[in-house]
XYZ file of C-alpha atoms in Angstrom:
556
model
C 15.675 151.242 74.014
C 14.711 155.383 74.505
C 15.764 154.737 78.089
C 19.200 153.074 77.165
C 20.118 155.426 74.946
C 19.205 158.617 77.451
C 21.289 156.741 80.242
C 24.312 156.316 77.134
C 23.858 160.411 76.128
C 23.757 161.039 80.167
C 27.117 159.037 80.412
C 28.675 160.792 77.530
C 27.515 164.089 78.741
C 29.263 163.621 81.723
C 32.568 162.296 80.320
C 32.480 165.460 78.388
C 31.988 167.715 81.309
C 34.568 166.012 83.354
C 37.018 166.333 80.104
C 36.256 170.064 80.152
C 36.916 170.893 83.521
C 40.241 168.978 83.425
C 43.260 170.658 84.479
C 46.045 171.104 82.130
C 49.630 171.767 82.959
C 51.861 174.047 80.447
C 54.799 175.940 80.908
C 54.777 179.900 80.304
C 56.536 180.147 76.404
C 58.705 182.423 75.749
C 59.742 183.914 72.806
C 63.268 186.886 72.107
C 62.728 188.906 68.867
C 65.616 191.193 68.262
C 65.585 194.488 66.675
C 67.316 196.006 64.522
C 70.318 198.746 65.390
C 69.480 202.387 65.879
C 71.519 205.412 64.783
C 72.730 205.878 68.255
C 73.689 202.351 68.544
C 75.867 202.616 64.660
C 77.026 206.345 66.011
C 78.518 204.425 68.685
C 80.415 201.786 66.389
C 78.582 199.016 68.587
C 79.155 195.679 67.827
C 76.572 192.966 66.849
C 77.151 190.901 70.234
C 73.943 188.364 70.048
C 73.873 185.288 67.729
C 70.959 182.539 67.148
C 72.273 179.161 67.039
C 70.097 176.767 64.707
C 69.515 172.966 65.472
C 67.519 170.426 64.669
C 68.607 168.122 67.573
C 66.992 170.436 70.449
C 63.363 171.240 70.941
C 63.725 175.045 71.761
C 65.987 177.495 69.949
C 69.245 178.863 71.579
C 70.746 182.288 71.362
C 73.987 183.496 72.619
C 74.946 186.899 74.190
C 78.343 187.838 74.034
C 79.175 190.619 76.811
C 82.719 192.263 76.738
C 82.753 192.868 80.277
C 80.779 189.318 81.920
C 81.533 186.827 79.256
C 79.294 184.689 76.943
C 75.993 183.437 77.926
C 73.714 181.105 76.175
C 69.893 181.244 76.658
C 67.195 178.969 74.989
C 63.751 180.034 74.217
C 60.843 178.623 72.176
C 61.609 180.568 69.533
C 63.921 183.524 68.899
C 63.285 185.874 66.145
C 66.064 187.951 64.383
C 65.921 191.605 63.753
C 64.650 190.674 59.874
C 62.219 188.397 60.777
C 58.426 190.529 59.315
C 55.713 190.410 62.208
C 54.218 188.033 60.547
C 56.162 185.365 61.428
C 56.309 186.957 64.830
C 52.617 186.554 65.556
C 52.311 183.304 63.604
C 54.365 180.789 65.802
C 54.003 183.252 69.180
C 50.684 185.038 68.950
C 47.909 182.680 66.858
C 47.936 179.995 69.024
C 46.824 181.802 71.971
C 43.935 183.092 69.567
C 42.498 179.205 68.956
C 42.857 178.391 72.735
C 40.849 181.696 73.699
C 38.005 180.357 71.591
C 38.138 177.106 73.071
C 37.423 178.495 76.698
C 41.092 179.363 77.879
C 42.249 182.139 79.698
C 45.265 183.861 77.400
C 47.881 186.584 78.190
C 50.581 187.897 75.911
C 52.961 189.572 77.604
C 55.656 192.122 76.095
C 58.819 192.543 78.154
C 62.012 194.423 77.454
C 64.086 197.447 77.894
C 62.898 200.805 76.907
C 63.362 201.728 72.694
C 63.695 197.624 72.252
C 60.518 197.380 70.338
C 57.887 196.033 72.493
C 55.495 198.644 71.081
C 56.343 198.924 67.675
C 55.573 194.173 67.720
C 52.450 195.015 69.326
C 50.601 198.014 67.503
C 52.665 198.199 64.437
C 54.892 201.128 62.836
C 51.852 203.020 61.763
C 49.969 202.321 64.786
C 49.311 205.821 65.895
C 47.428 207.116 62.551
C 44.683 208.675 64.560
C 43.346 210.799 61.326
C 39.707 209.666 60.701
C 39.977 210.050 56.765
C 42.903 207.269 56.686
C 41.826 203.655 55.413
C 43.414 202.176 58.680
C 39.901 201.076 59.279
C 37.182 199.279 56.848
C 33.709 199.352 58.197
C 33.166 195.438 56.685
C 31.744 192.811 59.265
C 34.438 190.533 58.186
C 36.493 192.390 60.708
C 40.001 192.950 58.221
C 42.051 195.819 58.934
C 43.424 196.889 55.407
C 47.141 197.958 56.558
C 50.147 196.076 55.168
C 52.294 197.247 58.570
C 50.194 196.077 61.625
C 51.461 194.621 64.419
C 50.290 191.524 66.555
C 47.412 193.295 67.753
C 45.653 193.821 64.775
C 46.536 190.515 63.268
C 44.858 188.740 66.625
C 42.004 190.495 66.385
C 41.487 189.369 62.775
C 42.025 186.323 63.805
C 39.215 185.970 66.808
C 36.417 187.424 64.422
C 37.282 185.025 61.201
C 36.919 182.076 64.531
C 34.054 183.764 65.516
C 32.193 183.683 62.370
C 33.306 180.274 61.463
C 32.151 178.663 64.633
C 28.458 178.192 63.431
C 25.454 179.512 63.612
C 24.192 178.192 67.210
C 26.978 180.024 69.223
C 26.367 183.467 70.270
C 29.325 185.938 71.095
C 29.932 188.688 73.056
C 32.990 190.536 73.061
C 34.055 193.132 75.871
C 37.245 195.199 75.446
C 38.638 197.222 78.366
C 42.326 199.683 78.637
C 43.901 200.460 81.611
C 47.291 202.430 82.224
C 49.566 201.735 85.502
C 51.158 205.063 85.989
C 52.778 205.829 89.755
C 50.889 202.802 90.947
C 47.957 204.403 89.615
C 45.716 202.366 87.774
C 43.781 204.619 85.101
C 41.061 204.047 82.620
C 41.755 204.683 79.262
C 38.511 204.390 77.589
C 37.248 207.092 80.379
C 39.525 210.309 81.062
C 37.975 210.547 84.473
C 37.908 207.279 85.869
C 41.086 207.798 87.432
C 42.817 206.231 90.524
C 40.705 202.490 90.494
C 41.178 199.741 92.692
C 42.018 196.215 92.514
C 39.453 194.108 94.336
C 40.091 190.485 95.266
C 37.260 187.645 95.521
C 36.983 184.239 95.883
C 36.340 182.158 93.043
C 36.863 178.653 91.782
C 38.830 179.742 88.589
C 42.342 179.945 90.267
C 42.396 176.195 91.815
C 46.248 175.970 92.036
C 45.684 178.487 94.900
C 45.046 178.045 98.385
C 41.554 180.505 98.520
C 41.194 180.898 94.990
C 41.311 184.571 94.762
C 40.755 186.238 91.624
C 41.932 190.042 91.343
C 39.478 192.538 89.592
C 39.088 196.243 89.176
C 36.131 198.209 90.421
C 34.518 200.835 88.298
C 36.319 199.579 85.171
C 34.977 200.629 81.289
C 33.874 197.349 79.466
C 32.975 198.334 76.059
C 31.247 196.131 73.618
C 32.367 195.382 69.953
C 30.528 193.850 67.096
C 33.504 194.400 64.673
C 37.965 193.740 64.899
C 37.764 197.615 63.752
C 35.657 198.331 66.537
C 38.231 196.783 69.080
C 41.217 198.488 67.255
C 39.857 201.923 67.514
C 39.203 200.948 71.279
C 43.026 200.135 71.140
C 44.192 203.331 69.184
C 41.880 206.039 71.610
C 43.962 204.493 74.674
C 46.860 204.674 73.253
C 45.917 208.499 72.415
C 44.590 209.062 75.387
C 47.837 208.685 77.022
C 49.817 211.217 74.420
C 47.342 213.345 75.015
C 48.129 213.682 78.480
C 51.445 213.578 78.323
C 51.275 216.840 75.419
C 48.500 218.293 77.977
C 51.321 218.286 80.919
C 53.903 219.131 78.608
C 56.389 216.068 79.731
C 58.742 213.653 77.938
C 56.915 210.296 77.347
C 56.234 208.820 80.977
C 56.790 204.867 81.680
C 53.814 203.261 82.176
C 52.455 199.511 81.794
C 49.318 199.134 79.730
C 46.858 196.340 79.678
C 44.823 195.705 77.233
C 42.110 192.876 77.946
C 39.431 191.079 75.664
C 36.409 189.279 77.399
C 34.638 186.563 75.070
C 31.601 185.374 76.221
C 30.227 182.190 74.413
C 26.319 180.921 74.634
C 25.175 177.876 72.478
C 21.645 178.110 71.599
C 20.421 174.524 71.815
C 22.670 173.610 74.904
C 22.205 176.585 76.689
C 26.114 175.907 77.321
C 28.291 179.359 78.773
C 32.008 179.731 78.369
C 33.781 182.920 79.310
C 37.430 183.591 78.530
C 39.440 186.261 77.778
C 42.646 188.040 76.988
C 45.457 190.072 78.402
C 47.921 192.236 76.170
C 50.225 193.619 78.587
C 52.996 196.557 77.745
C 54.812 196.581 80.344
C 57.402 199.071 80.918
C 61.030 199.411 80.240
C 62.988 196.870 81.938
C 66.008 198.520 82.785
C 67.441 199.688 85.661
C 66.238 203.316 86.560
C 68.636 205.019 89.811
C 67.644 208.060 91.013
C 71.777 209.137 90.722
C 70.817 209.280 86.912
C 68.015 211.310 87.585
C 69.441 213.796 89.419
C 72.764 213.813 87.412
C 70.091 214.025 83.911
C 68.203 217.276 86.091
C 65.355 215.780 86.156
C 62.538 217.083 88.427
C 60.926 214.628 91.591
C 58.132 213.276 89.534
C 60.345 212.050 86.882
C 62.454 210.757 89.946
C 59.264 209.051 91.687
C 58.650 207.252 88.461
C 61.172 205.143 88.161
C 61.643 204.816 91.827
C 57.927 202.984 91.544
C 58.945 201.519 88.536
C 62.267 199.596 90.425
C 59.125 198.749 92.941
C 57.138 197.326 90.079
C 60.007 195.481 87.851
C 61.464 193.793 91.573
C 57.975 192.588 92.701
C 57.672 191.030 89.377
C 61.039 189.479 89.478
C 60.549 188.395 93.080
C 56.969 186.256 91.802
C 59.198 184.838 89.028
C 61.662 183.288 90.954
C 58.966 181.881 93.486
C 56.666 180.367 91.103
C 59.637 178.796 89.339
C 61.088 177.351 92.410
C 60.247 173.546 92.201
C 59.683 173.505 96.416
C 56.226 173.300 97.308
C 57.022 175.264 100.460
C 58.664 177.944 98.724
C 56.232 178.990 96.486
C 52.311 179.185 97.710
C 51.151 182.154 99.806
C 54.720 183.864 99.314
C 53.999 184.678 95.874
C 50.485 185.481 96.519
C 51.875 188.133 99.102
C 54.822 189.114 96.223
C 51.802 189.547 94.211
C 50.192 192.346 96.267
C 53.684 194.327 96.252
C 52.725 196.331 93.327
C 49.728 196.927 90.968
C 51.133 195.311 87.980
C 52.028 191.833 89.938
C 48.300 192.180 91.207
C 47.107 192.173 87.847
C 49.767 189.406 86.426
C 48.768 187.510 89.181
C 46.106 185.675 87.251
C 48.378 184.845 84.305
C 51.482 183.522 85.911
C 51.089 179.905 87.946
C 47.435 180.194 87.183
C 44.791 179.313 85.402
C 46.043 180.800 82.088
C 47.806 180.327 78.800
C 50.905 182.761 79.246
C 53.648 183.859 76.282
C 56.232 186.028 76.607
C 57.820 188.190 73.945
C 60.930 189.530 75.205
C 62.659 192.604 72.960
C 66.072 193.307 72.877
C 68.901 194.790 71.199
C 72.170 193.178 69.667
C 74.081 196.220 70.065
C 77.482 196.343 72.476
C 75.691 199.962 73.530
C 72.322 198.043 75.790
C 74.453 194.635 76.215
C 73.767 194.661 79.878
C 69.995 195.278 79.120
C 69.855 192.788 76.921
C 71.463 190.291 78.939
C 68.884 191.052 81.733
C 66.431 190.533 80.175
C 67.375 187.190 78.574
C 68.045 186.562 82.135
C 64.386 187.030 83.455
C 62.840 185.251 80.331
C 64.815 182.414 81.292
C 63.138 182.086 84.697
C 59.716 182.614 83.656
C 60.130 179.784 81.262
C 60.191 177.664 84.518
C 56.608 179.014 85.995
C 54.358 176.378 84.955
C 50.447 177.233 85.045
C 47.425 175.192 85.343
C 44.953 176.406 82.771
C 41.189 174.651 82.288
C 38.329 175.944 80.034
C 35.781 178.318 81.784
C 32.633 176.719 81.413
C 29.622 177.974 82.911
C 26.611 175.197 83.096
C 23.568 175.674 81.376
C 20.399 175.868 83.733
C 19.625 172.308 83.201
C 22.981 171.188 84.297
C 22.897 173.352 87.502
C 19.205 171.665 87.789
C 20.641 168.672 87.291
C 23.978 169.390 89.997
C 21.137 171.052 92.213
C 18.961 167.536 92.400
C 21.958 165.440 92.948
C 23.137 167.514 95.815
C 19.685 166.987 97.788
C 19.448 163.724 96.919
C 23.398 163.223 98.664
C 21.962 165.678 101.264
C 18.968 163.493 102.085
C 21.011 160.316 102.106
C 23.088 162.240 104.470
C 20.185 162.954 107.057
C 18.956 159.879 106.808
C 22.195 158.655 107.823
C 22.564 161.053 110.459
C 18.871 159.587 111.968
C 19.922 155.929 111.963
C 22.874 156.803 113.836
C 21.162 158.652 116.370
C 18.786 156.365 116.801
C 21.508 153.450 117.233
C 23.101 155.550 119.495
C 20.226 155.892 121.757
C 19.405 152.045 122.048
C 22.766 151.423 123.140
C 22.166 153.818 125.913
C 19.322 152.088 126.532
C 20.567 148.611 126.341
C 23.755 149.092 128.353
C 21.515 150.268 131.523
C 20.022 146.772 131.578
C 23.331 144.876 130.700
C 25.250 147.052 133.042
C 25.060 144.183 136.140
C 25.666 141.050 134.373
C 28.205 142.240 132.519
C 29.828 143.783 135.375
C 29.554 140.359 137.180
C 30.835 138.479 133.865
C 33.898 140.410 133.837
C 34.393 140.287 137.841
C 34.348 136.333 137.035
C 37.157 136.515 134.294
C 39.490 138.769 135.706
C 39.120 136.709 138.963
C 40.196 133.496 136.673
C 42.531 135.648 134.932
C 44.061 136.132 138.091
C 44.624 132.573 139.299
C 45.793 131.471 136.272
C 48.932 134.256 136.361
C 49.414 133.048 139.562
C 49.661 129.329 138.912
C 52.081 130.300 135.644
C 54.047 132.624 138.184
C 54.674 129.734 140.377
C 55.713 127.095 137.604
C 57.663 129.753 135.970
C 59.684 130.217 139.410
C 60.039 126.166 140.436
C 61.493 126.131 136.287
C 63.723 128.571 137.120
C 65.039 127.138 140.845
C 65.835 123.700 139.144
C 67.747 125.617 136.074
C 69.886 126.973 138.769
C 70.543 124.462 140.756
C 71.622 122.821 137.394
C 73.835 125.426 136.309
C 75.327 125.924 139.896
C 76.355 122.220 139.403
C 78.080 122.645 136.321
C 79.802 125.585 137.939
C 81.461 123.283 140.748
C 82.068 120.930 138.080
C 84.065 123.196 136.264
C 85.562 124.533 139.749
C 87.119 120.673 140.573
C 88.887 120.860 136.560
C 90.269 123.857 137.483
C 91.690 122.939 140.336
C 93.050 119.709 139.168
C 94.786 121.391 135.990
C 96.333 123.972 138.914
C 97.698 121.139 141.183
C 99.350 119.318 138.124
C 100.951 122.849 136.279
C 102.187 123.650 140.141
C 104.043 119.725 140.415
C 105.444 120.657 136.493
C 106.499 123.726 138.169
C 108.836 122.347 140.819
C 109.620 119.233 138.544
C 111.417 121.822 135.791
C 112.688 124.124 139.344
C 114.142 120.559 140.222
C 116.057 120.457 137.042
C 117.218 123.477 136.609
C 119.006 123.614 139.583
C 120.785 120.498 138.504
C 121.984 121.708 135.363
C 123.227 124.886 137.492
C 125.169 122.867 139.717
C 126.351 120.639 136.643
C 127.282 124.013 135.136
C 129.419 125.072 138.008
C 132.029 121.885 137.931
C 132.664 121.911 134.516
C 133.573 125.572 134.878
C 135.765 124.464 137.832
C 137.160 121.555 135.870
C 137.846 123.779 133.197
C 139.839 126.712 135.060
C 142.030 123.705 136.935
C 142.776 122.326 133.367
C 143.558 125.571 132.078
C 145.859 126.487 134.844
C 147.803 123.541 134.528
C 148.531 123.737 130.774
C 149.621 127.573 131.159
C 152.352 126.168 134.022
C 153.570 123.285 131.375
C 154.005 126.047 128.685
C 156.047 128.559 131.130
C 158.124 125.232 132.039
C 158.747 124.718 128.670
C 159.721 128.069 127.390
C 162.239 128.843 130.265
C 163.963 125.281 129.380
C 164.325 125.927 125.637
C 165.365 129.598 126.402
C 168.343 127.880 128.938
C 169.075 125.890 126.101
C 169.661 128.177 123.658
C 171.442 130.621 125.571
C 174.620 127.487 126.170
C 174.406 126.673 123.024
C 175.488 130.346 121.916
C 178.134 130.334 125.030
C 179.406 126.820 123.678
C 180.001 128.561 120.497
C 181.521 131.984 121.397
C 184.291 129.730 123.455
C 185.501 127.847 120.412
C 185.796 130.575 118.719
């Protein structure tokens, strides 16, 4: 009975770890939250040009943008939020999913897209998300993890979130939580938890995380700060000193804000106690830049200097090489997509990074910002544009399990037990192999003679069926020559008798031609004959007449 039930538990433990490692498909969501209008925007009398259309009938929510210059457009998303909608209903249906499925062993990215002053900052940190004073009560020091302000954004609410998980997962399941900040400025990648790690790389390695991909490469950064947390505060004062970090640069240089994408990850790391059981997943918040189109005519027309001008020239760089993977992952042909968008990938740093959260192993969102206003229309449009192809990338995400020692003892003794079968069968074949050798040395002159002997009989019998085959085919044509003369005498007997019919009906007609010819004659003669009685006649009544008149004349 032990033994039955430790070959059921095997079983089961196996089904488990094959459910695990299954590969899921999903499509990248995508979610449009509008903002509300600026004073610029009312200065400008712009018009509200983008309306949400409600229906119960389709599955994903459809907005319409309404551009005086290109016409109406209709878009639909998984959700679109209106410029009232409070971030908490933002982060409820687009953010705290991805939370559940990052505790479960899934890679996550939330990624914020829009044109610059659309709000992608404001959804992710909150409106008081730069209160850097250490007296305020942005921060408790409590190890449930809540962050006491009334205005946060998405950030601060997901964090929440992953500690109250955390701490309701049980007591067996150990957690370790890394946070990291990086800053892609002039295709610079920069550490924001370290003012001098400046300039990092990206390196690429193989791995078995990515299996979509032909190589499995996974991109990482060398030399990157990986802090550890124990509490959300912890990991939101991480967030805040990046985000500092950067204005304190840009006051240090004394420039306008600069355009940078910002990446904020989270690495969980789960061990079970009693199963010995790894899983390591983690997070990417992305910022990414404004969307809109930056020409260097504007700069120079605006005065600005050559940096300001090299920024947005990489930036065009950065926003096309994202585009570019967008429309390659979402193309449906196999032969299309592949190692071109790995090698779109590699175009800029930002793509590199992506590259592991778009037609990868991953749970994606999207959050696009816009505004309604008449004033950014085309910016708008654009970017419902681009949301609408990345809602056809579809990614292939699985949960990052990492086996326990006994498992990879377990995977280790069934791979030399398959490698031992392996030799063994490698021996028996060589051994075959060498008895045939053996075997055909000795075989070699009676077979030889055997086969002499058939192809000999082989021989003779073609030659007899050659031979019958030609006598068969002499006798069919002396038959069918037969029925040729046959058909030669018909021929020539239906010939003689159409010739005699020939001169019989030459025979009459010249009979009726000659018949023709006295009648004619006959004719004429009788003709002739009857025009002389009628002159006759005339002349004699005309004589007549004429004494008749004399008589008359005279007796008068």
């Amino acid at each position: 009975m032990d033994q039955v039930q430790e070959e059921t538990n095997a079983v089961g433990h196996k089904q488990a770890q094959e459910d695990d490692h299954s590969v899921e498909k999903a499509n990248i969501e995508v979610y449009f939250r509008l903002r509300p209008m600026n004073k610029l925007e009312l200065s400008r009398r712009s018009r509200h040009c983008v309306k949400i259309l409600s229906s119960e009938s389709r599955e994903k929510a459809r907005v319409t943008i309404d551009s005086p210059l290109d016409g109406t457009f209709n878009f639909d998303f998984d959700r679109v939020f209106d410029e009232f909608e409070i971030g908490r209903r933002v982060y409820d249906e687009a953010a705290s999913p991805l939370a559940k499925k990052l505790l479960k062993g899934f890679n996550t990215s939330l990624i914020l897209y829009g044109q610059s002053g659309s709000g992608k900052t404001t959804s992710l940190a909150g409106s008081r998300a730069f209160n850097f004073d250490q007296n305020s009560n942005l921060y408790n020091n409590k190890d449930d993890g809540k962050i006491e302000d009334d205005e946060e954004g998405i950030m601060g609410m997901f964090i929440c979130d992953i500690f109250k998980l955390m701490h309701d997962s049980g007591q067996e399941i150990e957690f370790t939580v890394r946070v990291s900040f990086i800053e892609i400025y002039l295709e610079s990648i920069n550490d924001l938890l370290s003012e001098s790690n400046r300039f990092l790389k990206i390196k690429t390695r193989f791995g078995k995380q990515d299996t979509h991909r032909s190589g499995d490469t996974i991109d990482e950064i060398e030399g990157l700060t990986e802090v550890c947390c124990l509490r959300a505060s912890d990991v939101m004062a991480l967030y805040n000193r990046g985000q500092a970090s950067q204005l304190i640069r840009e006051r240090r240089n004394q420039t306008v804000a600069a355009k940078s994408n910002k990446v904020f990850t989270i690495k969980i790391e789960q061990k079970n106690i009693i199963t010995k059981r790894k899983i390591a997943s983690k997070m990417m918040v992305v910022d990414t830049s404004g969307s809109e189109n930056n020409t260097n005519g504007d700069s120079i027309r605006s005065g600005e200097g050559p940096s300001r001008q090299l920024e947005k020239a990489l930036l065009n760089r950065s926003h096309f090489a994202l585009d570019r993977v967008v429309a390659l992952l979402g193309n449906s042909n196999p032969d299309v997509t592949g190692l071109g968008s790995e090698s779109a990938c590699h175009q800029s740093k930002l793509t590199s990074i992506l590259m592991n959260s778009m037609g990868a192993n991953c749970f994606t969102t999207f959050l696009l910002t816009a505004s309604p206003a008449s004033y950014n229309i085309n910016a708008t449009l654009a970017t419902a544009k681009f949301g609408e192809r990345v809602s056809r990338v579809t990614n292939f995400p699985i949960i990052n399990i990492e086996p326990s020692p006994e498992e990879s003892q377990e995977e280790l003794t069934r791979s030399k037990k398959a490698q031992a079968e392996l030799l063994a069968l490698v021996k028996l074949a060589k051994s075959e192999t060498q008895m045939n050798k053996d075997t055909s040395e000795l075989l070699k002159s009676a077979a030889w003679k055997k086969l002499s002997d058939l192809c000999e009989r082989k021989e003779s019998s073609l030659t007899e069926d050659q031979t019958r085959d030609e006598s068969y085919a002499v006798l069919d044509a002396n038959e069918e020559l037969k029925r040729a003369h046959e058909k030669i005498e018909v021929l020539q007997n239906t010939l003689s008798e159409m010739i005699s019919s020939r001169d019989t009906a030459q025979t009459m007609a010249d009979k009726v031609g000659q018949d023709f010819l006295l009648l004619r004659n006959e004719s004429q003669q009788t003709l002739q004959a009857k025009k002389e009685e009628w002159v006759v006649a005339i002349c004699s009544t005309r004589r007549n007449t004429k004494s008749e008149t004399a008589t008359k004349w005279t007796c008068t």
